[in-house]
XYZ file of C-alpha atoms in Angstrom:
614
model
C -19.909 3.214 -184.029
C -22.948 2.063 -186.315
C -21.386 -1.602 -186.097
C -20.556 -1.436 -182.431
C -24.585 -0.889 -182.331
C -25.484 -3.577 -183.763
C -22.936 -5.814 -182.085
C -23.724 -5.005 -178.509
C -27.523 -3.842 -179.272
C -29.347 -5.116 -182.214
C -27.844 -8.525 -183.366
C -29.005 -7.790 -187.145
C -27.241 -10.234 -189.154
C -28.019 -8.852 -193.577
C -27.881 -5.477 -195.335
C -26.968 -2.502 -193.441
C -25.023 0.685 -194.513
C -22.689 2.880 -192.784
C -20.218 5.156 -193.577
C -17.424 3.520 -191.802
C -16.911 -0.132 -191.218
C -13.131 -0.760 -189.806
C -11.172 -3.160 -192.198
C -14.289 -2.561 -194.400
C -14.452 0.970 -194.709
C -13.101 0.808 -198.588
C -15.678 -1.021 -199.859
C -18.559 0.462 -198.192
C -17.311 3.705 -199.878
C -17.638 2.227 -202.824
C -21.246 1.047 -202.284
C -22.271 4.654 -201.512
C -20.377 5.804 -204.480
C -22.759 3.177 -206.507
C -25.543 4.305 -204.728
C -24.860 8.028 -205.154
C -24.459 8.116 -209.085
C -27.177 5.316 -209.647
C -29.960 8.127 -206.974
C -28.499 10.723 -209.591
C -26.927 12.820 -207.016
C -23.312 12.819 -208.242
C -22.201 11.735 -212.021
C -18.800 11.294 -210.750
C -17.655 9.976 -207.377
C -14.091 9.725 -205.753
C -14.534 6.398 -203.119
C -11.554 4.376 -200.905
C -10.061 4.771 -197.717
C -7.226 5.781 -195.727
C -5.617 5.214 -192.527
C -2.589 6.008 -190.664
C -0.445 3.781 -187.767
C -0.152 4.551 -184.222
C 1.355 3.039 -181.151
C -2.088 2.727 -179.491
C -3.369 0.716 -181.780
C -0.816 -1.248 -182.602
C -0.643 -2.447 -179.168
C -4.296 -3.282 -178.870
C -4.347 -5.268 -181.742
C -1.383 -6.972 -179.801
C -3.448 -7.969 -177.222
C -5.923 -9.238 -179.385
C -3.742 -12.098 -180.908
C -4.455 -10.325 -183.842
C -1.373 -9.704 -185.243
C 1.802 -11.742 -185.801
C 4.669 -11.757 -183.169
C 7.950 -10.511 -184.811
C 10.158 -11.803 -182.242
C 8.122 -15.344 -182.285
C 8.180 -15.506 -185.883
C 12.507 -14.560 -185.800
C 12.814 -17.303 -183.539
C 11.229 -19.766 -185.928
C 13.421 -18.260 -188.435
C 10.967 -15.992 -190.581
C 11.829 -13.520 -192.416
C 10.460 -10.784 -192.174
C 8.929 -11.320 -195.983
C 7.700 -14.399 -194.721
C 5.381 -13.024 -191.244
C 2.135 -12.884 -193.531
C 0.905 -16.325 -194.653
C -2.317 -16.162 -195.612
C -4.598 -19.794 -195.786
C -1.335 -21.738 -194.198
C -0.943 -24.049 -191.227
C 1.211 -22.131 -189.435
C -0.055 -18.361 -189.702
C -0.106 -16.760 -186.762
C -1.759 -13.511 -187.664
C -1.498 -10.183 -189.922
C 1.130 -7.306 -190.478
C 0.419 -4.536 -190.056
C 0.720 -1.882 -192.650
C -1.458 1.664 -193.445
C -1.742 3.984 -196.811
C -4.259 4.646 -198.518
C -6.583 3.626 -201.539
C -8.935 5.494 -204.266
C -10.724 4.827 -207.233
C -13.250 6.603 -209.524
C -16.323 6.051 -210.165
C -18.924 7.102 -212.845
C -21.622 5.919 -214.951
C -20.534 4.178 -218.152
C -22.373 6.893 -220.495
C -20.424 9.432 -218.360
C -16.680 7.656 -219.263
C -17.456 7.069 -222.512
C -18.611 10.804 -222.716
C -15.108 12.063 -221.335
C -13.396 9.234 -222.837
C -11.514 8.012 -219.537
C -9.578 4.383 -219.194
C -12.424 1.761 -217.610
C -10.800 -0.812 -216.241
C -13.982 -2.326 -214.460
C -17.633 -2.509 -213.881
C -18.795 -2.699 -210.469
C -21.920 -4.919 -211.147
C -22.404 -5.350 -207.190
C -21.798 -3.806 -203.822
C -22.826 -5.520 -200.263
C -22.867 -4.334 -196.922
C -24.275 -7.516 -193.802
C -24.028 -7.397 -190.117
C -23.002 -10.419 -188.526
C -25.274 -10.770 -185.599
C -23.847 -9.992 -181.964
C -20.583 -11.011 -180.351
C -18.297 -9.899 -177.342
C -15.260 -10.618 -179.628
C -14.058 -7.749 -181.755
C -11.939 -9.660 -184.024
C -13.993 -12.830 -184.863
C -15.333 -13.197 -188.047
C -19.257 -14.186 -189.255
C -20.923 -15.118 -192.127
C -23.770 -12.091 -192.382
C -21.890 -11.361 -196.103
C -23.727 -14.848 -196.785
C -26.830 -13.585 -197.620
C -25.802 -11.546 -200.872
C -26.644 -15.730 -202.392
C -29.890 -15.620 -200.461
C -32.837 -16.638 -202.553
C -35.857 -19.255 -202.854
C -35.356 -20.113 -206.134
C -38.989 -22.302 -208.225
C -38.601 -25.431 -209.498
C -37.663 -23.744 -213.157
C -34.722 -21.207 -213.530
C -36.759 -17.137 -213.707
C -37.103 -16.460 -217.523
C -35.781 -13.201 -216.137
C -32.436 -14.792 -215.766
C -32.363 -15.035 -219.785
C -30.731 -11.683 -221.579
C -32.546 -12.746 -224.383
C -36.353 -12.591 -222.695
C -35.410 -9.374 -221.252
C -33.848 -7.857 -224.856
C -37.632 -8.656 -225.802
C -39.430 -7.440 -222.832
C -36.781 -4.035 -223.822
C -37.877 -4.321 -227.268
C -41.382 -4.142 -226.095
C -41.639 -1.550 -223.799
C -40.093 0.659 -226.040
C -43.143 -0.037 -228.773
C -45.138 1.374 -225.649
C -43.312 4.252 -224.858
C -43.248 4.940 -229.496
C -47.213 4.806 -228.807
C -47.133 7.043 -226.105
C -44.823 9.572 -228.001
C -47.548 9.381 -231.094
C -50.557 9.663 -229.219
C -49.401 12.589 -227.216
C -48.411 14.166 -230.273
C -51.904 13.857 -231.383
C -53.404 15.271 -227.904
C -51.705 18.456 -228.582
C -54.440 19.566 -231.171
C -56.564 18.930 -228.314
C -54.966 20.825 -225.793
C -54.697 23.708 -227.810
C -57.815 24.044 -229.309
C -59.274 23.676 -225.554
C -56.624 26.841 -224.473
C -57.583 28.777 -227.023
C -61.166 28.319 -226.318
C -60.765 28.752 -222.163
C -58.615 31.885 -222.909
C -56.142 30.364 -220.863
C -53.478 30.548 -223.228
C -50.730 32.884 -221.774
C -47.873 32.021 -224.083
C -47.979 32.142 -228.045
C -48.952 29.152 -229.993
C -44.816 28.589 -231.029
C -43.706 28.316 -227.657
C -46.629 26.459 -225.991
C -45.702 24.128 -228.804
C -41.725 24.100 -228.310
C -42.456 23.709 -224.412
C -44.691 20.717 -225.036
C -42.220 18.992 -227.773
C -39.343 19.533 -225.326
C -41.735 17.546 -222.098
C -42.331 14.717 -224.549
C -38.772 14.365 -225.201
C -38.014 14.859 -221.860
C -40.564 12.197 -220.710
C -39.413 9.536 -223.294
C -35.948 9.871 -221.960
C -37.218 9.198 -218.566
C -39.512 6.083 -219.809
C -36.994 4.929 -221.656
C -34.241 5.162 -218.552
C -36.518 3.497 -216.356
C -36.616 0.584 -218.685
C -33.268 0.126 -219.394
C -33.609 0.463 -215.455
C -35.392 -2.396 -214.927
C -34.943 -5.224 -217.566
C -30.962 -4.250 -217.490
C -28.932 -3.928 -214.107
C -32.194 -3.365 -212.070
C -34.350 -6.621 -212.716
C -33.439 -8.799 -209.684
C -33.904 -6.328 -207.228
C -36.463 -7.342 -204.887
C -37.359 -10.451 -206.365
C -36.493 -13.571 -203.363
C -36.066 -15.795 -205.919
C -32.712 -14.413 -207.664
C -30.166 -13.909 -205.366
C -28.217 -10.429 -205.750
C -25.096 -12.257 -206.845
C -27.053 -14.340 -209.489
C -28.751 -11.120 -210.461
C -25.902 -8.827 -211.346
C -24.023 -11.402 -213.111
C -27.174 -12.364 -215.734
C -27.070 -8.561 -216.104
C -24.226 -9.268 -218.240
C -25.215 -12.624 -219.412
C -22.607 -14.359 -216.765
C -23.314 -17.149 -214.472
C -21.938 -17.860 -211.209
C -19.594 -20.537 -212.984
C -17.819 -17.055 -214.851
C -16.429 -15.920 -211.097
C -12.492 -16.406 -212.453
C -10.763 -15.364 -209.226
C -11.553 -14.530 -205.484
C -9.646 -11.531 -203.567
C -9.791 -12.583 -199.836
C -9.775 -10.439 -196.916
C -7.038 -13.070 -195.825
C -5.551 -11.466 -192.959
C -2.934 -14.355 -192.254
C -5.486 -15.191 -188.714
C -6.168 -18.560 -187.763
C -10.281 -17.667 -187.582
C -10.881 -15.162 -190.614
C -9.120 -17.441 -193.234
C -11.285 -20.449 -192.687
C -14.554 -18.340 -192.157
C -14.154 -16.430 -195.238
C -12.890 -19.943 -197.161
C -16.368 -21.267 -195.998
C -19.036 -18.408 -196.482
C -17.356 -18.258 -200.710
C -18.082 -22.016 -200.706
C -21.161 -22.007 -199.230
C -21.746 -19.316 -202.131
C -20.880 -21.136 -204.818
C -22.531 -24.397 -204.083
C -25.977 -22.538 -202.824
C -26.145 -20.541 -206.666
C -24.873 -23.975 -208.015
C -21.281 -23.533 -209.469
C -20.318 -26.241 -211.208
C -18.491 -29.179 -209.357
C -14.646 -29.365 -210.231
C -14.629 -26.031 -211.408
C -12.544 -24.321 -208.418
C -12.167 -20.366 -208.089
C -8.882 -18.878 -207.746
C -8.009 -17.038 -204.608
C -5.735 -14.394 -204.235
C -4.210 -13.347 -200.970
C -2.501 -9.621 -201.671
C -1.774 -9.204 -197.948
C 1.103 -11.659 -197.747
C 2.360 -8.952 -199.652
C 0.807 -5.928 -199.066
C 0.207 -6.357 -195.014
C -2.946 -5.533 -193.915
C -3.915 -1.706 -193.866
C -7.584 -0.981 -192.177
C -9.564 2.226 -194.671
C -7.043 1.106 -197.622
C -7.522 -2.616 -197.665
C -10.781 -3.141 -199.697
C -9.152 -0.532 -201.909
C -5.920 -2.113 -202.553
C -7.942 -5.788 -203.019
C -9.880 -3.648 -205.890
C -7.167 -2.182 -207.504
C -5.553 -5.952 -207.898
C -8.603 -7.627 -209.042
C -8.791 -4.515 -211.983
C -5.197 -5.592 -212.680
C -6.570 -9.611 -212.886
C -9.292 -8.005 -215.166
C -6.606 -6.343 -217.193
C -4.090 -8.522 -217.770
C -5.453 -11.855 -217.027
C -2.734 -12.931 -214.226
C -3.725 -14.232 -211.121
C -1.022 -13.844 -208.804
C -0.339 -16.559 -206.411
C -0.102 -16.538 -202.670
C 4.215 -16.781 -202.215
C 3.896 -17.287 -198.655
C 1.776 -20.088 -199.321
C 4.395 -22.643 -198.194
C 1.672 -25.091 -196.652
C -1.902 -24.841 -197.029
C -4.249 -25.488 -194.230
C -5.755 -28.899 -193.772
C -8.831 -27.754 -192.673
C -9.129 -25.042 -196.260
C -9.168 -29.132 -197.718
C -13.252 -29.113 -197.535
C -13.886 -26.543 -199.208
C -13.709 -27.735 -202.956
C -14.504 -24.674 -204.540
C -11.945 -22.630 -203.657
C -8.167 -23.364 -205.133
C -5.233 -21.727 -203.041
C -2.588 -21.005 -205.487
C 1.262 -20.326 -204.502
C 2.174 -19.280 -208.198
C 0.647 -16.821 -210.624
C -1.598 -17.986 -213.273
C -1.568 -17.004 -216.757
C -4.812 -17.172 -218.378
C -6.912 -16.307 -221.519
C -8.884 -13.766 -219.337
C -11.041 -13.401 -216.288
C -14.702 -11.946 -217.131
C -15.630 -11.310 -213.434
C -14.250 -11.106 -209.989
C -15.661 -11.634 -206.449
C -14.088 -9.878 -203.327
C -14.408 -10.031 -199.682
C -14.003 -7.561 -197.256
C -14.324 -7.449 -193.104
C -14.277 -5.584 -190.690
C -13.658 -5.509 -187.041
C -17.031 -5.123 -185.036
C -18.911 -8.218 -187.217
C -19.653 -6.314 -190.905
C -18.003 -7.200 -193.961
C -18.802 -6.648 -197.345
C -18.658 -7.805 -201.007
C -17.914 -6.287 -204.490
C -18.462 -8.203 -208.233
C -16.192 -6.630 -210.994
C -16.993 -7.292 -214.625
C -14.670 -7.402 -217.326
C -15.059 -3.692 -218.989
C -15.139 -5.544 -222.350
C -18.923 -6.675 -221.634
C -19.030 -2.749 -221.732
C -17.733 -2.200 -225.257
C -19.169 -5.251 -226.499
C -22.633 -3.209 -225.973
C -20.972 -0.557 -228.414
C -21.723 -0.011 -232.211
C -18.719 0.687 -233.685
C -18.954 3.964 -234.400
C -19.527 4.930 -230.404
C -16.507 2.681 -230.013
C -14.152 4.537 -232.234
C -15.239 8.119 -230.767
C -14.713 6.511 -227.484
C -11.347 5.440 -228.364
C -10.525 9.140 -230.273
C -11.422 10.882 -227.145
C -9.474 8.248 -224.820
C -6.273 8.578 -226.915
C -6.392 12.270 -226.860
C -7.406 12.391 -223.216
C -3.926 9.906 -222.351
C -1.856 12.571 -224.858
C -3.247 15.310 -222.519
C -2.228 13.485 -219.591
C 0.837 12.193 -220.002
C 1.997 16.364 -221.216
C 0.213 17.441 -218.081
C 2.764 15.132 -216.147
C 5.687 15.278 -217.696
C 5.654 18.921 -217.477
C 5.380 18.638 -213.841
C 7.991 16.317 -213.292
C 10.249 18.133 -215.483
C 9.277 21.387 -213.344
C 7.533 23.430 -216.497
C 4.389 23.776 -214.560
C 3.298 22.592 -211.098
C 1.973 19.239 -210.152
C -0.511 20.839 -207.792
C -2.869 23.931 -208.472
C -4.480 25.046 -205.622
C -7.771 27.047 -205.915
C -7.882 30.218 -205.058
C -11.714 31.705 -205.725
C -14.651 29.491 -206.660
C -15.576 28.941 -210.551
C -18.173 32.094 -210.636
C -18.887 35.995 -208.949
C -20.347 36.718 -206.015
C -22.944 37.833 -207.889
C -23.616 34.331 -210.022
C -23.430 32.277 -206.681
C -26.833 31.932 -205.597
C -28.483 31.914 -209.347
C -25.600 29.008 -209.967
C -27.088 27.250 -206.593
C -30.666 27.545 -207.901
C -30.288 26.320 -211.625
C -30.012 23.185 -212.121
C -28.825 23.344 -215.839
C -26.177 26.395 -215.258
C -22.946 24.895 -217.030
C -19.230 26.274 -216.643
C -17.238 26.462 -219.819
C -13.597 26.645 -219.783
C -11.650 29.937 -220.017
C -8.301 29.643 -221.784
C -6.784 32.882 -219.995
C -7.058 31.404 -216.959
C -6.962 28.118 -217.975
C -9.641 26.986 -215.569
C -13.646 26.570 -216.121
C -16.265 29.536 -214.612
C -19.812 30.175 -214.824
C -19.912 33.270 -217.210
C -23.719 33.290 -216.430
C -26.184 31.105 -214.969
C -29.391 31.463 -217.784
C -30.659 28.268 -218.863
C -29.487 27.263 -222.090
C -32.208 25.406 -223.572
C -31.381 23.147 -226.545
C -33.636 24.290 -229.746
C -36.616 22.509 -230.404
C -37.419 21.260 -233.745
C -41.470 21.554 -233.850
C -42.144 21.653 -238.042
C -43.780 18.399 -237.675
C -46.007 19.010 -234.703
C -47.012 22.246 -236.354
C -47.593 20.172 -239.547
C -49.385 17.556 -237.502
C -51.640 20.352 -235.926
C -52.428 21.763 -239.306
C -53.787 19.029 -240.333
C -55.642 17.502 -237.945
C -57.533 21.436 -238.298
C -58.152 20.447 -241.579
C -59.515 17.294 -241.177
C -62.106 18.746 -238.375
C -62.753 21.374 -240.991
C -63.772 18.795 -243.382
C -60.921 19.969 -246.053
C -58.951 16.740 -245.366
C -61.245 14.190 -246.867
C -59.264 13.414 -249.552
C -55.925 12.857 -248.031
C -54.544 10.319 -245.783
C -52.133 11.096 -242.911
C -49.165 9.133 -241.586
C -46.931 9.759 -238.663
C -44.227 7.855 -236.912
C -41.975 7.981 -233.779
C -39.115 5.972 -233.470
C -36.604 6.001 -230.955
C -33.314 6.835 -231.889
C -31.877 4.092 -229.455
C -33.749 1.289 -231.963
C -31.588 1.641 -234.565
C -28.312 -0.799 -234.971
C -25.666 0.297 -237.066
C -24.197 -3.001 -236.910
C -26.891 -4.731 -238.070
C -26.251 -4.736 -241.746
C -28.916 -7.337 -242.409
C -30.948 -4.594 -241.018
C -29.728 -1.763 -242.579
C -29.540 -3.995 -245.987
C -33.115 -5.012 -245.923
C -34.715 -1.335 -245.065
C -32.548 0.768 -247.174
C -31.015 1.642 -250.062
C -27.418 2.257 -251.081
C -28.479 5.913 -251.576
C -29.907 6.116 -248.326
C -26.849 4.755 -246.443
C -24.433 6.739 -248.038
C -26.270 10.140 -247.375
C -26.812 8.861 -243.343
C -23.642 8.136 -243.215
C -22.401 11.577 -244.588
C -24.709 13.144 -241.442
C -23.194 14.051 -238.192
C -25.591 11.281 -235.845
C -25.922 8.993 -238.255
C -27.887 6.662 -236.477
C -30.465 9.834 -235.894
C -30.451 10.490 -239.558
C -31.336 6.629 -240.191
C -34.207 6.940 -237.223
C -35.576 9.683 -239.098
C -35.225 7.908 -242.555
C -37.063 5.019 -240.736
C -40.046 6.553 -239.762
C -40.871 8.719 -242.643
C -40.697 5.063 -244.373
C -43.385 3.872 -241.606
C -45.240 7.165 -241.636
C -45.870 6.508 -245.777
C -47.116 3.162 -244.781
C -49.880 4.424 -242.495
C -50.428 7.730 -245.059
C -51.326 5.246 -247.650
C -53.072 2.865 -246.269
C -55.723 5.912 -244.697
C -56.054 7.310 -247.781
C -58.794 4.869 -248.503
C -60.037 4.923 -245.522
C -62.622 2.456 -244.736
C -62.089 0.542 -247.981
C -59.982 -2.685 -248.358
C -56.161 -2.383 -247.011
C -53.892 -1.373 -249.724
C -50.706 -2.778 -248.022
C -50.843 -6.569 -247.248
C -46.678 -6.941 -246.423
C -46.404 -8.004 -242.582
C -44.736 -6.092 -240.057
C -41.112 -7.736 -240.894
C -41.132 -6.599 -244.555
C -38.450 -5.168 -245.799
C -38.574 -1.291 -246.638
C -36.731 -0.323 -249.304
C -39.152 0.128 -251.978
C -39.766 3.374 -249.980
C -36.974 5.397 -250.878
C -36.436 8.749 -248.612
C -33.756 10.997 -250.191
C -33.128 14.843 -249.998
C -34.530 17.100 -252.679
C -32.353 19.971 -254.198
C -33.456 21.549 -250.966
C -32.635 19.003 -248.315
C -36.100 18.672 -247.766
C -37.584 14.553 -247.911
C -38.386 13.259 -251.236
C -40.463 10.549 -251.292
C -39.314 7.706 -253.895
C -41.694 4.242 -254.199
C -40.607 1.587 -256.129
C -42.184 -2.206 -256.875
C -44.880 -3.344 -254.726
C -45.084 -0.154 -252.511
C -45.480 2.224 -256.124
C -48.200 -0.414 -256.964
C -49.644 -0.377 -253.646
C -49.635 3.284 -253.611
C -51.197 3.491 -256.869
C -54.119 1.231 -256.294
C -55.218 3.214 -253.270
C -54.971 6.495 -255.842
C -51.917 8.197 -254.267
C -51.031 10.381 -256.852
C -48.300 12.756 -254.040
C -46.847 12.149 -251.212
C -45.043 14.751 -248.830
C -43.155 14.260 -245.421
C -41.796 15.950 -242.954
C -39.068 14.782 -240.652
C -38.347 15.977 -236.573
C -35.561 14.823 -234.404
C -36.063 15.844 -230.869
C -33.611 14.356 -228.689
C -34.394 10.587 -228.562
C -36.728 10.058 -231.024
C -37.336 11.250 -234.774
C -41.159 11.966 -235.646
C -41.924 11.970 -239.219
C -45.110 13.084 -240.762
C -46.672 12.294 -243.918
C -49.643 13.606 -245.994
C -51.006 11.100 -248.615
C -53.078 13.257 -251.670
């Protein structure tokens, strides 16, 4: 109905979002899907279509032209196998078919969390209007302006991963300073409670309730800026066009497109229109000449369903991703003349073998002047963002999760258990209902006697919070006011856990020792335990170097030397033990360090690590 609005009323050609859009419906479910998880309203979102075949319609579409004559096409002697020919001379219009098509979508932390196949990344979902019309069926060109930008007369630096890995880098310095300086404030805040009266919890928990908001907070920075020098950066800005955008987000280019689904439906008008508006595409974002795009034309096989047809065209590009096959159009027995122009588009009638397809481009429309677009990305630009360590647990958790399956469905075919459980009572008491509603955080865990998951209760389960360092921190800046910290010097350190790159073993082989590694390595997060390990090492740095206060610095290394004179191992204890050696002992001695103690913290996404110079 939206679309019948705007072709009768409005005549907005661009954008626009409804829930259903005809021949389009699939992919505009996906784009809410997108939307939904991205707004943080749903982590994990079932999108597709479905549709089902009556007379009615069938005859309209009849009368339309839309569709393919059977008895016509006998006469010419078709088969029927042969009624659907997409992008040839003599097509005469679409078969009809009807079914349905899902997928699943979640965030890529989410699957690699439940360790689920990915067999795509939806890098980009369209919706456009194509102005008004009287004619139902005709096809526009609104889907166009997903290429629309005004580009300068340089390429945006913000095209370049590499610019935005350092705008990343730098931000998060900013969000480490914000961390440390709130730490600090705390002192203040307290001290300013205490002497208000306005106090009303005990000094412990004010100080766990302010630890967990910083980590909280730092998450949130730290999202937003993954947020916007990652998938997010080209939004808004008229001089990178969407498509552009959200393939740099994966360091692709417009000339990495390997194959084009069409919305072919076998009709004389939508074949050419949709040929033209993915050349004009390509040649606006500046594809490279001779290099022509594979298209793929599922419906000379498949017919052409209405909910279900953006659906099944994603489905077949994930198989393209997969394998690396581009299947040819059979049916293609002679291509169009006219298809001739456009040069970047290649109409093959026989699969295509090839060493892999790092992005596709499909094309949906529907009836009433919308259509719609969808870029999927090769899930291996996923993985390649992996260390290898959150690659193997991925790939533990995935192989168990296919073991689970496949015993969950061959006891249902061999009639051991049912296919289909149907729920009978909702996963908590009438009692837990409305505190379940109300709390955000209330988690079901799974009960193996009824081999289901419930809400046994609905508290909030906070995670503990490790405060020894603020409460170290707070100590000591006491002292200092007191005047019984003159003689020490004070270091601390934040460092996001997210910094630290396992694979890097230049890294890792510059800033610490053998010792070091080995015990990280032996922790459960060892990437954590090497955050932590990395700034008590900074934390000694700016210990030392106040210990002398105003008198010259004691440490003259830049910012990009190495760190493993400053050894951090565990005492008998499993407390910190401070070990210098070379030019950090000597520095360490000349400013008349004679002990050093630190403390380490690991709240969440970042380690704090304090250290008192005497």
């Amino acid at each position: 109905m939206a679309a019948w609005v705007n072709l009768l009323l409005l005549s907005a050609s661009g954008p626009v979002k409804t829930p259903v859009g005809a021949c389009a419906t699939a992919v505009e479910s996906v784009e809410v899907g997108v939307e939904t998880i991205q707004s943080g309203k749903a982590r994990i979102v079932l999108v597709g279509g479905y549709d089902d075949m009556h007379e009615e319609g069938s005859y309209e579409f009849g009368n339309m032209k839309a569709t393919s004559n059977a008895e016509d096409e006998l006469l010419r002697g078709r088969t029927p196998r042969e009624m659907s020919r997409p992008a040839t001379t003599t097509r005469s219009g679409f078969m009809e078919s009807y079914g349905s098509g899902m997928e699943i979508l979640m965030s890529a932390q989410v699957a690699l969390e439940m360790g689920v196949p990915i067999y795509g990344i939806v890098a980009l979902t369209n919706t456009a209007t194509d102005k008004e019309g009287r004619s139902v069926p005709a096809p526009g060109q609104g889907i166009l302006t997903t290429a629309r930008e005004v580009p300068g007369k340089l390429p945006s630096p913000l095209l370049d991963i590499n610019y935005r890995r350092r705008q990343l880098d730098l931000r998060r310095q900013q969000i480490k300073q914000w961390v440390e300086q709130e730490y600090e404030y705390l002192h203040h805040e307290l001290d300013t409670l205490k002497q208000t009266q306005q106090l009303a919890v005990t000094e412990d928990e004010y100080l766990a309730e302010r630890t967990r908001h910083i980590d909280h907070e730092a998450k949130r920075q730290e999202k937003e800026a993954l947020n916007a020098w990652g998938n997010f950066f080209y939004k808004r800005d008229p001089r990178i066009a969407p498509l552009r955008g959200a393939l740099a987000s994966f360091g692709l280019t417009i000339d990495d497109v390997g194959v084009a689904s069409f919305h072919g439906t076998s009709t004389k008008a939508n074949d050419k229109n949709e040929s033209e508006v993915l050349n004009k595409q390509f040649a606006h974002l500046g594809r490279t000449p001779g290099n022509a795009c594979p298209s793929v034309f599922q419906k000379y096989l498949t017919g052409h369903p209405k909910g279900a047809a953006a659906a099944w065209m994603l489905n077949g590009v994930l198989q393209i991703l997969e394998t690396g096959i581009i299947p040819g159009n059979r049916n293609a027995d002679n291509i169009d003349k006219q298809l001739e122009t456009y040069e970047y588009v290649l109409y093959p009638s026989r699969s295509i073998h090839t060493d892999g397809v790092r992005a596709g481009l499909l094309k949906s429309f529907g009836f009433g002047q919308k259509g719609g677009e969808l870029l999927a990305i090769h899930p291996d630009y996923l993985f390649g963002a992996l260390d290898e360590s959150s690659y193997n647990a991925y790939c533990a958790k995935n192989q168990a999760r296919e073991a689970r399956a496949y015993r969950y469905w061959h006891d249902a075919m061999t009639g051991v258990s049912p296919l289909f459980h149907a729920k009978t009572a909702p996963p908590y008491s009438d009692e837990l209902e409305s505190a379940v509603y109300l709390n955000p955080l209330a988690r079901a865990n799974y009960n193996d006697k009824q081999q289901t998951y419930l809400f046994e209760s609905a508290k909030v389960i906070e995670l503990p919070v490790d405060t020894q360092v603020t409460q170290q921190l707070l100590e000591q800046m006491t002292r200092s006011a007191q005047g019984q910290g003159d003689n020490q010097g004070v270091g601390v350190d934040v460092e996001l856990v997210s910094a630290i790159n396992l694979d890097n073993a230049t890294f890792l082989e510059r800033n610490f020792t053998g010792a070091e590694l080995e015990y990280c390595r032996s922790r459960p997060d060892p990437q954590a335990s090497l955050a932590g390990r990395w700034s008590a090492k900074e934390s000694v740095i700016k210990a030392v170097s106040s210990f002398r206060g105003d008198g010259p610095p004691v440490w003259t290394r830049g910012a990009a030397a190495p760190l493993c004179d400053i050894e951090i191992l565990p005492s008998e204890s499993g407390a910190p033990l401070v070990v210098l050696h070379g030019e950090a002992k000597a520095a360490a001695a000349k400013a008349g360090v004679q002990s050093l103690k630190v403390s380490i913290s690991h709240s969440g996404q970042y380690s704090v690590a304090l250290t008192i110079a005497s």
